[in-house]
Amino acid sequence: MSRPREDRADGTGPPVRSGAAARHTEDPSVGPARHLGVVRRTPGWLKIGTAVVSVLLVGVIAFGAYWAVRLQGNLTTASLGAGSTKSEGAVNDSTDRMQILVLGSDTRDGKNAQYGSVDDATGYGHSDVMMLLDISADNKRVNVVSFPRDLLVDIPKCKDPKTNTEYPAQKGVMINAAMSEAGIGCAVDTVNKLTGLEIDHFMMADFNAVKELSNAVGGVQVCVSDAVYDPDSKLRLPKGTSTVQGEQALSFVRTRHAFGDGGDLGRIKAQQGFLSSLTRKIKDDGTLSNPARMLGIADAVTKNLTIDDGLASIPTLLAVGNRLKNIDVGKVAFVAVPTVPAESDPNRLQMAEPAASQLFAAMRKNIDLTDPKAAPDASAEPGASPSAEPTASAAAPAYDKTLQPVTVANGSGVPARTQEILQALTAGGFTQHGQLTARPVATTAVYYGAGFADVAADVAALLGVPAAQVLPAAGVAGVQVYVGTDFAGGVPAATTGAAPVQLPSDIVNQTAGDTVCQQANPALITR
């Protein structure tokens, strides 16, 4: 029987002791007798352990919060486009196929002032490195497609989102100038127009990013065929394999003259070799599964990174990074857009056809560039480029056939085919036509420029060219019939939409699993 509680104004009372306990002692400071059911004290070691765990847990949470805030604060953002409209919805950054345009800016602001004055990089600067990172939905393949800075392209009309200033479309302009007036979004719009894809995100880094990233991973191994010195970039390397980091790493990826014939294509191969080696190092060192290393790399990169608004959160960046950690390095394909010296300026480049259009068609169809004969990924999105495979219109065309420019490029190996096809075009009502010198190709294709998809479909139907071989090509004005050896007589050999995509055998420069020595420019080899 217990004692009644004392009434208290605050509704509380003293602890109630059992009658049995009271019989043992009247001293209220003495607890219940042990034989009456002991109330055990918490051991000292458990209290200490619990306190330590609690402190550690709070520390981990605080550490994570600190890094999240720090990394988020590092980021700079910009608009994804400069006036274009997306026909596709937003992608799931963890599970969908994703294209990210990676840019290297030549801006001389802030930490980059040592590489020249601000006047050396007008407006928003130039994208002296431009690569399209294409990640498959199943996370088994990555294509890294480089666009030479000297490539002449058509830039669409762009609007600067900061000033609302509109800039007119330009023709035959170096691709690295696409962002100089209206910002990064204009570079995105230009690549979208060029490839027929719709880029989901972009990342732009400056000179300092390469230095800090290479330092964060402890250096990157590169290989050169001969000892070389480039006085412009200050790159000096001995023959064979070297580890570069910091300023030397930047010199390696910036040099314009040290490799190949001293042109932009040699620099692209060196950049791809650098990224291949960096990829192998990160995977071999277990960096992607080491939080401490990943935080160091993330800090180095984000401090020098501008990204689009849709990518501008640390969880999103981590989701994208997580997709890359298990990819086979042999399925990371480094590609350069096929080019030839430009007709308007031999010091510049233009896209080589049909190879360039074949590359972009393969990418739209989500083809594995390391194995073009493999079945496309089931999660490919054929709707990404609805104009890629037009069909002939059943009704009369809503245009005047006599005004449509159609050229014939005869790669069949049979010279007489040019006139035969021109006669067929004339009989079909296409009277404004011409002819071009062409290299031999195996498969006939009909290429078309912007606004000529319907004309191309009708030309293809007239000549018996399958719809799967009707392709957009940024470098074509009007419609171009590129005749292959399958069209040496009669109509082209029958193909279907599932036919293997035609690609040059050397379209992939290397994979991330290849160790490649860069060929030094003979003019800069040192003894």
Coordinates of C-alpha atoms in Angstrom, one line a residue:
M1 CA 0.0 0.0 0.0
S2 CA 1.5 3.3 -1.0
R3 CA 1.3 6.6 0.6
P4 CA -1.1 9.2 -0.8
R5 CA 0.4 11.9 -2.9
E6 CA 0.8 15.3 -1.4
D7 CA -1.2 17.8 -3.3
R8 CA 1.0 20.4 -5.0
A9 CA 0.0 23.5 -6.8
D10 CA 2.0 22.4 -9.8
G11 CA 0.3 19.0 -9.9
T12 CA 3.4 17.0 -9.0
G13 CA 4.3 15.0 -6.0
P14 CA 7.4 13.4 -4.5
P15 CA 8.5 10.0 -5.7
V16 CA 6.4 7.2 -4.3
R17 CA 8.2 4.5 -2.4
S18 CA 6.6 1.1 -1.7
G19 CA 5.5 0.2 1.8
A20 CA 8.0 -2.7 1.7
A21 CA 10.8 -0.2 1.1
A22 CA 9.6 2.0 3.8
R23 CA 9.7 -0.9 6.3
H24 CA 13.4 -1.4 5.6
T25 CA 14.3 2.2 6.3
E26 CA 12.7 5.5 7.0
D27 CA 15.6 7.3 5.3
P28 CA 14.2 8.7 2.1
S29 CA 17.7 8.8 0.6
V30 CA 17.9 5.0 0.6
G31 CA 16.5 3.2 -2.4
P32 CA 14.5 0.0 -2.4
A33 CA 16.1 -3.2 -1.0
R34 CA 17.9 -5.3 -3.6
H35 CA 15.8 -8.3 -3.0
L36 CA 12.7 -6.4 -3.8
G37 CA 13.6 -5.8 -7.5
V38 CA 16.6 -3.8 -8.2
V39 CA 16.4 -0.7 -10.4
R40 CA 19.8 -1.0 -12.2
R41 CA 22.1 2.0 -12.7
T42 CA 23.4 2.7 -16.2
P43 CA 27.0 1.5 -16.4
G44 CA 29.6 4.3 -16.6
W45 CA 31.1 2.8 -19.8
L46 CA 27.8 2.8 -21.5
K47 CA 27.1 6.4 -20.6
I48 CA 30.5 7.4 -22.0
G49 CA 30.0 5.3 -25.1
T50 CA 26.6 6.8 -25.7
A51 CA 28.0 10.3 -25.3
V52 CA 30.8 9.6 -27.7
V53 CA 28.5 8.1 -30.3
S54 CA 26.2 11.1 -29.9
V55 CA 29.1 13.5 -30.4
L56 CA 30.3 11.6 -33.5
L57 CA 26.8 11.5 -34.9
V58 CA 26.3 15.3 -34.4
G59 CA 29.8 15.8 -35.9
V60 CA 29.0 13.7 -39.0
I61 CA 25.8 15.6 -39.5
A62 CA 27.5 19.0 -39.0
F63 CA 30.3 17.9 -41.4
G64 CA 27.9 16.8 -44.0
A65 CA 25.9 20.1 -43.6
Y66 CA 29.1 22.1 -43.8
W67 CA 30.2 20.4 -47.0
A68 CA 26.8 20.7 -48.5
V69 CA 26.6 24.4 -47.8
R70 CA 30.2 24.9 -48.9
L71 CA 29.8 23.1 -52.2
Q72 CA 26.5 24.7 -52.9
G73 CA 28.0 28.1 -52.3
N74 CA 30.8 27.3 -54.8
L75 CA 28.4 26.9 -57.7
T76 CA 27.7 29.6 -60.3
T77 CA 24.6 29.2 -62.6
A78 CA 23.4 30.3 -66.0
S79 CA 20.5 29.6 -68.3
L80 CA 20.5 26.4 -70.3
G81 CA 19.3 28.1 -73.5
A82 CA 19.3 31.5 -75.2
G83 CA 15.9 31.5 -76.9
S84 CA 15.4 28.0 -78.1
T85 CA 12.5 25.9 -76.8
K86 CA 12.8 22.3 -75.6
S87 CA 10.5 19.7 -77.1
E88 CA 11.5 17.1 -74.5
G89 CA 10.6 17.1 -70.8
A90 CA 13.1 17.3 -68.0
V91 CA 15.2 14.2 -67.6
N92 CA 15.5 12.0 -64.5
D93 CA 19.2 12.7 -63.6
S94 CA 19.6 9.2 -62.2
T95 CA 17.9 7.0 -64.7
D96 CA 17.4 8.7 -68.1
R97 CA 19.8 9.1 -71.0
M98 CA 21.5 12.4 -70.5
Q99 CA 23.6 14.8 -72.6
I100 CA 25.8 17.3 -70.9
L101 CA 27.7 20.0 -72.9
V102 CA 31.1 20.5 -71.2
L103 CA 32.8 23.8 -72.0
G104 CA 36.2 25.2 -71.2
S105 CA 36.2 29.0 -71.0
D106 CA 39.1 31.2 -72.0
T107 CA 38.0 34.0 -69.7
R108 CA 40.8 36.0 -68.1
D109 CA 38.9 37.3 -65.1
G110 CA 40.0 36.7 -61.5
K111 CA 42.4 33.8 -61.0
N112 CA 42.8 33.5 -64.8
A113 CA 44.3 37.0 -65.3
Q114 CA 47.8 35.6 -65.6
Y115 CA 46.9 34.0 -68.9
G116 CA 46.2 37.3 -70.6
S117 CA 44.1 40.5 -70.3
V118 CA 40.4 40.7 -70.1
D119 CA 40.5 42.0 -73.7
D120 CA 41.7 38.6 -74.8
A121 CA 38.3 37.1 -74.0
T122 CA 35.5 39.4 -75.2
G123 CA 32.0 39.3 -73.8
Y124 CA 31.3 36.0 -72.1
G125 CA 34.6 34.6 -73.4
H126 CA 35.1 31.8 -75.9
S127 CA 34.6 28.0 -75.4
D128 CA 38.1 26.8 -76.3
V129 CA 37.1 23.3 -75.2
M130 CA 33.7 21.9 -76.2
M131 CA 32.7 18.3 -75.6
L132 CA 29.3 16.7 -75.5
L133 CA 29.1 14.0 -72.8
D134 CA 26.4 11.5 -73.7
I135 CA 25.5 9.0 -70.9
S136 CA 23.3 6.0 -71.8
A137 CA 20.2 5.3 -69.7
D138 CA 21.6 2.0 -68.5
N139 CA 24.8 3.6 -67.4
K140 CA 26.9 1.2 -69.5
R141 CA 28.2 3.6 -72.1
V142 CA 29.5 7.2 -72.4
N143 CA 30.3 9.0 -75.6
V144 CA 32.5 12.1 -75.3
V145 CA 32.3 14.0 -78.6
S146 CA 34.8 16.9 -79.2
F147 CA 34.0 19.9 -81.4
P148 CA 37.1 21.7 -82.8
R149 CA 37.2 25.3 -81.8
D150 CA 38.0 26.2 -85.4
L151 CA 34.9 24.5 -86.8
L152 CA 32.7 26.8 -88.9
V153 CA 29.0 26.5 -88.1
D154 CA 25.8 28.5 -88.3
I155 CA 24.8 30.1 -85.0
P156 CA 21.1 30.6 -84.4
K157 CA 19.5 33.8 -83.2
C158 CA 20.3 34.1 -79.5
K159 CA 19.0 36.3 -76.6
D160 CA 21.2 37.2 -73.7
P161 CA 19.1 36.3 -70.6
K162 CA 20.9 38.9 -68.5
T163 CA 20.4 41.9 -70.7
N164 CA 17.5 40.7 -73.0
T165 CA 19.6 41.8 -75.9
E166 CA 18.9 39.7 -79.1
Y167 CA 21.7 38.8 -81.5
P168 CA 20.9 37.8 -85.1
A169 CA 21.7 34.4 -86.5
Q170 CA 25.2 34.1 -88.0
K171 CA 26.5 31.9 -90.8
G172 CA 30.0 30.4 -91.1
V173 CA 31.2 31.4 -87.6
M174 CA 33.8 29.6 -85.5
I175 CA 31.9 27.4 -83.0
N176 CA 33.9 28.7 -80.0
A177 CA 32.4 32.2 -80.5
A178 CA 28.8 30.9 -80.0
M179 CA 28.8 32.0 -76.3
S180 CA 30.8 35.2 -76.6
E181 CA 27.8 37.5 -77.1
A182 CA 24.6 35.9 -75.6
G183 CA 26.3 33.5 -73.1
I184 CA 26.6 29.8 -72.6
G185 CA 23.0 29.1 -73.6
C186 CA 23.8 30.2 -77.1
A187 CA 26.5 27.6 -77.3
V188 CA 24.0 25.0 -76.2
D189 CA 21.5 26.1 -78.8
T190 CA 24.2 25.9 -81.5
V191 CA 25.1 22.4 -80.7
N192 CA 21.5 21.4 -80.5
K193 CA 21.0 22.7 -84.0
L194 CA 24.2 21.1 -85.3
T195 CA 23.5 17.6 -83.9
G196 CA 19.7 17.3 -83.8
L197 CA 19.9 16.4 -80.1
E198 CA 18.5 18.3 -77.1
I199 CA 21.2 18.9 -74.5
D200 CA 19.9 18.4 -70.9
H201 CA 22.7 20.2 -68.9
F202 CA 25.9 22.1 -69.3
M203 CA 29.1 22.5 -67.2
M204 CA 31.6 25.2 -67.9
A205 CA 35.0 25.3 -66.2
D206 CA 37.8 27.9 -66.5
F207 CA 41.6 27.5 -66.6
N208 CA 41.9 27.1 -62.8
A209 CA 39.6 24.1 -62.7
V210 CA 42.2 21.9 -64.6
K211 CA 45.0 22.9 -62.2
E212 CA 43.0 22.3 -59.0
L213 CA 41.5 19.1 -60.3
S214 CA 44.8 17.6 -61.3
N215 CA 46.2 18.6 -57.9
A216 CA 43.3 17.0 -56.1
V217 CA 43.9 13.6 -57.7
G218 CA 47.7 13.8 -57.3
G219 CA 48.6 14.3 -60.9
V220 CA 47.6 12.7 -64.2
Q221 CA 49.9 10.4 -66.4
V222 CA 50.4 11.5 -70.0
C223 CA 52.5 10.1 -72.7
V224 CA 54.3 11.8 -75.7
S225 CA 56.2 10.3 -78.6
D226 CA 59.2 12.7 -78.3
A227 CA 60.5 15.4 -76.0
V228 CA 58.6 18.5 -76.8
Y229 CA 58.5 22.2 -75.9
D230 CA 55.8 24.7 -76.8
P231 CA 56.9 28.3 -76.1
D232 CA 53.3 29.5 -76.2
S233 CA 51.8 27.3 -73.6
K234 CA 55.2 26.7 -71.8
L235 CA 54.6 23.0 -72.0
R236 CA 57.8 21.0 -71.7
L237 CA 57.8 17.2 -71.5
P238 CA 60.4 14.5 -71.9
K239 CA 59.8 11.5 -74.2
G240 CA 57.5 8.8 -72.7
T241 CA 55.2 8.9 -69.7
S242 CA 55.1 11.8 -67.3
T243 CA 52.8 12.9 -64.4
V244 CA 51.4 16.4 -64.9
Q245 CA 49.5 18.5 -62.4
G246 CA 48.8 22.1 -61.7
E247 CA 50.3 24.5 -64.2
Q248 CA 51.8 21.7 -66.2
A249 CA 48.5 19.9 -66.5
L250 CA 46.8 23.1 -67.8
S251 CA 49.6 23.6 -70.3
F252 CA 49.1 20.1 -71.6
V253 CA 45.4 20.6 -72.3
R254 CA 45.8 24.2 -73.5
T255 CA 48.7 23.8 -76.0
R256 CA 47.6 24.4 -79.6
H257 CA 50.9 23.5 -81.2
A258 CA 52.7 20.7 -79.4
F259 CA 50.9 17.8 -80.9
G260 CA 50.0 16.4 -84.3
D261 CA 50.5 19.0 -87.0
G262 CA 50.2 21.9 -84.6
G263 CA 46.5 22.3 -85.2
D264 CA 43.3 22.0 -83.2
L265 CA 42.8 18.3 -84.0
G266 CA 46.1 17.4 -82.3
R267 CA 45.0 19.4 -79.2
I268 CA 41.7 17.5 -79.1
K269 CA 43.5 14.1 -79.1
A270 CA 45.7 15.3 -76.3
Q271 CA 42.7 16.5 -74.3
Q272 CA 41.0 13.2 -74.8
G273 CA 44.1 11.3 -73.8
F274 CA 44.3 13.4 -70.6
L275 CA 40.7 12.7 -69.8
S276 CA 41.2 9.0 -70.5
S277 CA 44.1 8.9 -68.1
L278 CA 42.2 10.9 -65.5
T279 CA 39.2 8.5 -65.8
R280 CA 41.4 5.5 -65.2
K281 CA 43.1 7.0 -62.2
I282 CA 39.9 8.0 -60.5
K283 CA 38.5 4.5 -61.0
D284 CA 41.7 2.6 -60.2
D285 CA 42.3 4.6 -57.0
G286 CA 38.8 3.9 -55.8
T287 CA 38.1 7.7 -55.6
L288 CA 34.5 7.3 -56.6
S289 CA 33.8 5.2 -53.5
N290 CA 36.0 7.3 -51.1
P291 CA 34.0 10.1 -49.6
A292 CA 37.0 12.1 -48.4
R293 CA 38.6 12.1 -51.9
M294 CA 35.3 12.8 -53.6
L295 CA 34.8 15.9 -51.4
G296 CA 38.2 17.2 -52.2
I297 CA 37.6 16.8 -55.9
A298 CA 34.1 18.2 -55.6
D299 CA 35.5 21.3 -53.8
A300 CA 38.2 21.8 -56.4
V301 CA 35.8 21.5 -59.3
T302 CA 32.8 23.4 -58.0
K303 CA 34.8 26.5 -57.1
N304 CA 35.6 26.9 -60.8
L305 CA 32.3 25.7 -62.3
T306 CA 29.3 27.3 -64.0
I307 CA 26.3 25.0 -64.5
D308 CA 22.7 25.3 -65.6
D309 CA 20.0 25.9 -63.1
G310 CA 18.6 22.3 -63.5
L311 CA 22.0 20.9 -62.4
A312 CA 22.6 23.4 -59.6
S313 CA 22.3 21.3 -56.5
I314 CA 24.8 19.1 -54.8
P315 CA 22.4 16.0 -54.7
T316 CA 21.9 16.3 -58.4
L317 CA 25.6 16.5 -59.1
L318 CA 26.2 13.5 -56.8
A319 CA 23.5 11.6 -58.7
V320 CA 25.2 12.2 -62.0
G321 CA 28.6 11.3 -60.6
N322 CA 27.2 8.1 -59.1
R323 CA 26.1 7.0 -62.6
L324 CA 29.7 7.0 -63.8
K325 CA 31.4 5.1 -61.1
N326 CA 30.7 1.6 -62.5
I327 CA 31.1 2.2 -66.2
D328 CA 33.6 0.0 -68.1
V329 CA 36.4 2.3 -69.2
G330 CA 36.3 0.4 -72.5
K331 CA 32.9 1.8 -73.1
V332 CA 33.9 5.5 -72.6
A333 CA 34.4 6.5 -76.3
F334 CA 36.3 9.6 -77.2
V335 CA 35.2 11.0 -80.6
A336 CA 36.0 14.1 -82.6
V337 CA 33.4 15.5 -85.1
P338 CA 34.7 14.5 -88.6
T339 CA 36.1 17.6 -90.3
V340 CA 38.0 18.8 -93.4
P341 CA 39.7 22.1 -94.1
A342 CA 37.0 24.7 -94.8
E343 CA 36.5 25.7 -98.4
S344 CA 36.1 29.4 -97.4
D345 CA 39.3 29.4 -95.3
P346 CA 41.8 26.6 -95.2
N347 CA 42.9 27.7 -91.7
R348 CA 39.4 26.8 -90.5
L349 CA 37.5 23.5 -90.5
Q350 CA 34.1 22.4 -91.8
M351 CA 32.2 19.2 -91.1
A352 CA 33.2 16.3 -93.3
E353 CA 30.2 14.7 -95.0
P354 CA 28.7 12.2 -94.9
A355 CA 30.7 11.2 -91.8
A356 CA 29.6 14.0 -89.6
S357 CA 25.9 13.5 -90.3
Q358 CA 26.3 9.7 -89.9
L359 CA 27.8 10.4 -86.4
F360 CA 24.9 12.6 -85.3
A361 CA 22.4 10.1 -86.8
A362 CA 24.0 7.3 -84.8
M363 CA 23.9 9.4 -81.6
R364 CA 20.2 10.3 -82.1
K365 CA 19.5 6.6 -82.4
N366 CA 21.6 5.9 -79.3
I367 CA 24.0 3.6 -81.1
D368 CA 27.0 2.2 -79.2
L369 CA 29.9 4.0 -81.0
T370 CA 32.4 1.3 -79.8
D371 CA 30.2 -1.4 -81.4
P372 CA 27.8 0.1 -84.0
K373 CA 26.4 -3.3 -85.0
A374 CA 25.1 -3.9 -81.5
A375 CA 21.3 -3.4 -80.9
P376 CA 20.5 0.1 -79.7
D377 CA 19.7 0.7 -76.1
A378 CA 16.0 -0.2 -75.5
S379 CA 15.6 3.0 -73.6
A380 CA 16.6 5.1 -76.6
E381 CA 14.4 8.1 -77.3
P382 CA 13.6 8.1 -81.0
G383 CA 11.4 11.2 -80.4
A384 CA 14.5 13.3 -79.6
S385 CA 14.7 14.4 -83.2
P386 CA 11.4 14.1 -84.9
S387 CA 12.7 15.4 -88.2
A388 CA 15.6 12.9 -88.4
E389 CA 13.6 10.4 -90.5
P390 CA 10.9 12.3 -92.5
T391 CA 8.5 10.5 -94.8
A392 CA 7.2 11.7 -98.1
S393 CA 4.0 13.7 -98.0
A394 CA 1.0 12.1 -99.5
A395 CA -0.5 15.4 -100.5
A396 CA 1.0 17.9 -102.9
P397 CA 4.0 19.7 -101.4
A398 CA 3.3 23.2 -99.9
Y399 CA 6.3 24.6 -101.8
D400 CA 7.4 25.3 -105.4
K401 CA 9.6 22.5 -106.5
T402 CA 11.3 24.6 -109.1
L403 CA 12.8 26.9 -106.4
Q404 CA 14.3 24.2 -104.2
P405 CA 18.1 23.9 -104.3
V406 CA 19.1 20.2 -104.8
T407 CA 22.7 19.1 -105.4
V408 CA 24.0 15.7 -106.4
A409 CA 27.3 14.4 -104.9
N410 CA 28.3 11.3 -106.8
G411 CA 30.2 8.8 -104.6
S412 CA 29.0 5.8 -106.5
G413 CA 32.2 5.4 -108.6
V414 CA 30.1 5.6 -111.8
P415 CA 30.4 9.1 -113.3
A416 CA 27.4 8.7 -115.5
R417 CA 25.1 8.4 -112.5
T418 CA 25.3 12.2 -111.9
Q419 CA 23.5 13.1 -115.1
E420 CA 21.0 10.2 -114.7
I421 CA 20.0 11.5 -111.3
L422 CA 19.9 15.1 -112.4
Q423 CA 17.5 14.0 -115.2
A424 CA 15.3 12.2 -112.7
L425 CA 15.2 15.2 -110.5
T426 CA 14.2 17.4 -113.5
A427 CA 11.5 15.0 -114.5
G428 CA 10.2 15.1 -111.0
G429 CA 10.0 18.9 -111.0
F430 CA 13.2 19.8 -109.2
T431 CA 14.9 22.0 -111.7
Q432 CA 17.2 24.1 -109.5
H433 CA 20.1 21.6 -109.1
G434 CA 23.8 21.3 -109.2
Q435 CA 26.6 18.8 -108.7
L436 CA 29.5 18.4 -106.3
T437 CA 32.7 16.4 -106.3
A438 CA 32.4 13.6 -103.8
R439 CA 34.4 10.8 -102.2
P440 CA 33.3 7.2 -102.6
V441 CA 30.8 6.0 -100.0
A442 CA 28.9 2.7 -99.7
T443 CA 25.4 3.9 -98.8
T444 CA 23.3 6.6 -100.5
A445 CA 21.8 9.3 -98.3
V446 CA 19.7 12.4 -98.8
Y447 CA 20.9 15.2 -96.5
Y448 CA 19.0 18.4 -95.8
G449 CA 19.5 21.7 -94.1
A450 CA 17.2 23.5 -91.7
G451 CA 13.7 24.0 -93.2
F452 CA 14.1 21.5 -96.0
A453 CA 12.9 18.2 -94.3
D454 CA 9.8 18.0 -96.4
V455 CA 11.7 18.7 -99.6
A456 CA 14.2 16.0 -98.7
A457 CA 11.5 13.5 -98.0
D458 CA 10.0 14.1 -101.5
V459 CA 13.4 13.9 -103.2
A460 CA 14.1 10.6 -101.4
A461 CA 10.7 9.2 -102.4
L462 CA 11.3 10.3 -106.0
L463 CA 14.6 8.5 -106.2
G464 CA 13.7 5.5 -104.1
V465 CA 15.9 6.3 -101.2
P466 CA 14.6 4.8 -97.9
A467 CA 13.4 7.2 -95.2
A468 CA 16.0 5.9 -92.8
Q469 CA 18.7 7.3 -95.1
V470 CA 17.2 10.9 -95.0
L471 CA 19.3 12.8 -92.6
P472 CA 19.6 16.4 -91.3
A473 CA 23.0 18.0 -91.9
A474 CA 24.0 21.5 -90.6
G475 CA 26.5 22.0 -93.4
V476 CA 24.0 21.5 -96.2
A477 CA 22.1 24.3 -97.9
G478 CA 18.9 22.9 -99.2
V479 CA 19.0 19.2 -100.1
Q480 CA 22.0 17.1 -101.1
V481 CA 21.7 13.6 -102.7
Y482 CA 24.9 11.8 -101.8
V483 CA 25.1 8.8 -104.1
G484 CA 26.8 5.7 -102.8
T485 CA 28.0 2.5 -104.5
D486 CA 24.6 0.9 -103.7
F487 CA 23.1 3.3 -106.2
A488 CA 25.5 2.7 -109.1
G489 CA 22.5 1.7 -111.1
G490 CA 18.7 1.5 -110.7
V491 CA 17.5 2.4 -107.2
P492 CA 19.5 2.1 -103.9
A493 CA 19.8 -1.3 -102.3
A494 CA 16.8 -1.9 -100.1
T495 CA 17.4 -1.1 -96.4
T496 CA 15.1 -0.8 -93.4
G497 CA 15.0 1.5 -90.4
A498 CA 16.7 -1.2 -88.4
A499 CA 19.7 -1.4 -90.8
P500 CA 23.1 -0.8 -89.2
V501 CA 24.1 2.8 -89.1
Q502 CA 26.9 3.6 -91.4
L503 CA 29.9 5.1 -89.5
P504 CA 33.6 5.6 -90.5
S505 CA 35.7 2.7 -89.0
D506 CA 37.9 5.2 -87.2
I507 CA 35.2 7.3 -85.7
V508 CA 36.3 6.5 -82.1
N509 CA 39.7 8.1 -81.4
Q510 CA 40.2 6.0 -78.3
T511 CA 38.4 4.7 -75.2
A512 CA 39.2 5.5 -71.6
G513 CA 40.7 2.1 -71.4
D514 CA 43.4 2.9 -74.0
T515 CA 46.8 4.3 -73.1
V516 CA 47.8 6.5 -76.1
C517 CA 51.0 8.4 -76.6
Q518 CA 50.5 11.8 -78.3
Q519 CA 52.4 12.4 -81.4
A520 CA 54.6 15.4 -80.9
N521 CA 54.6 18.2 -83.5
P522 CA 57.9 17.7 -85.5
A523 CA 58.5 21.4 -85.4
L524 CA 58.5 21.5 -81.6
I525 CA 60.5 18.3 -80.8
T526 CA 63.5 19.0 -78.7
R527 CA 66.7 16.9 -78.5

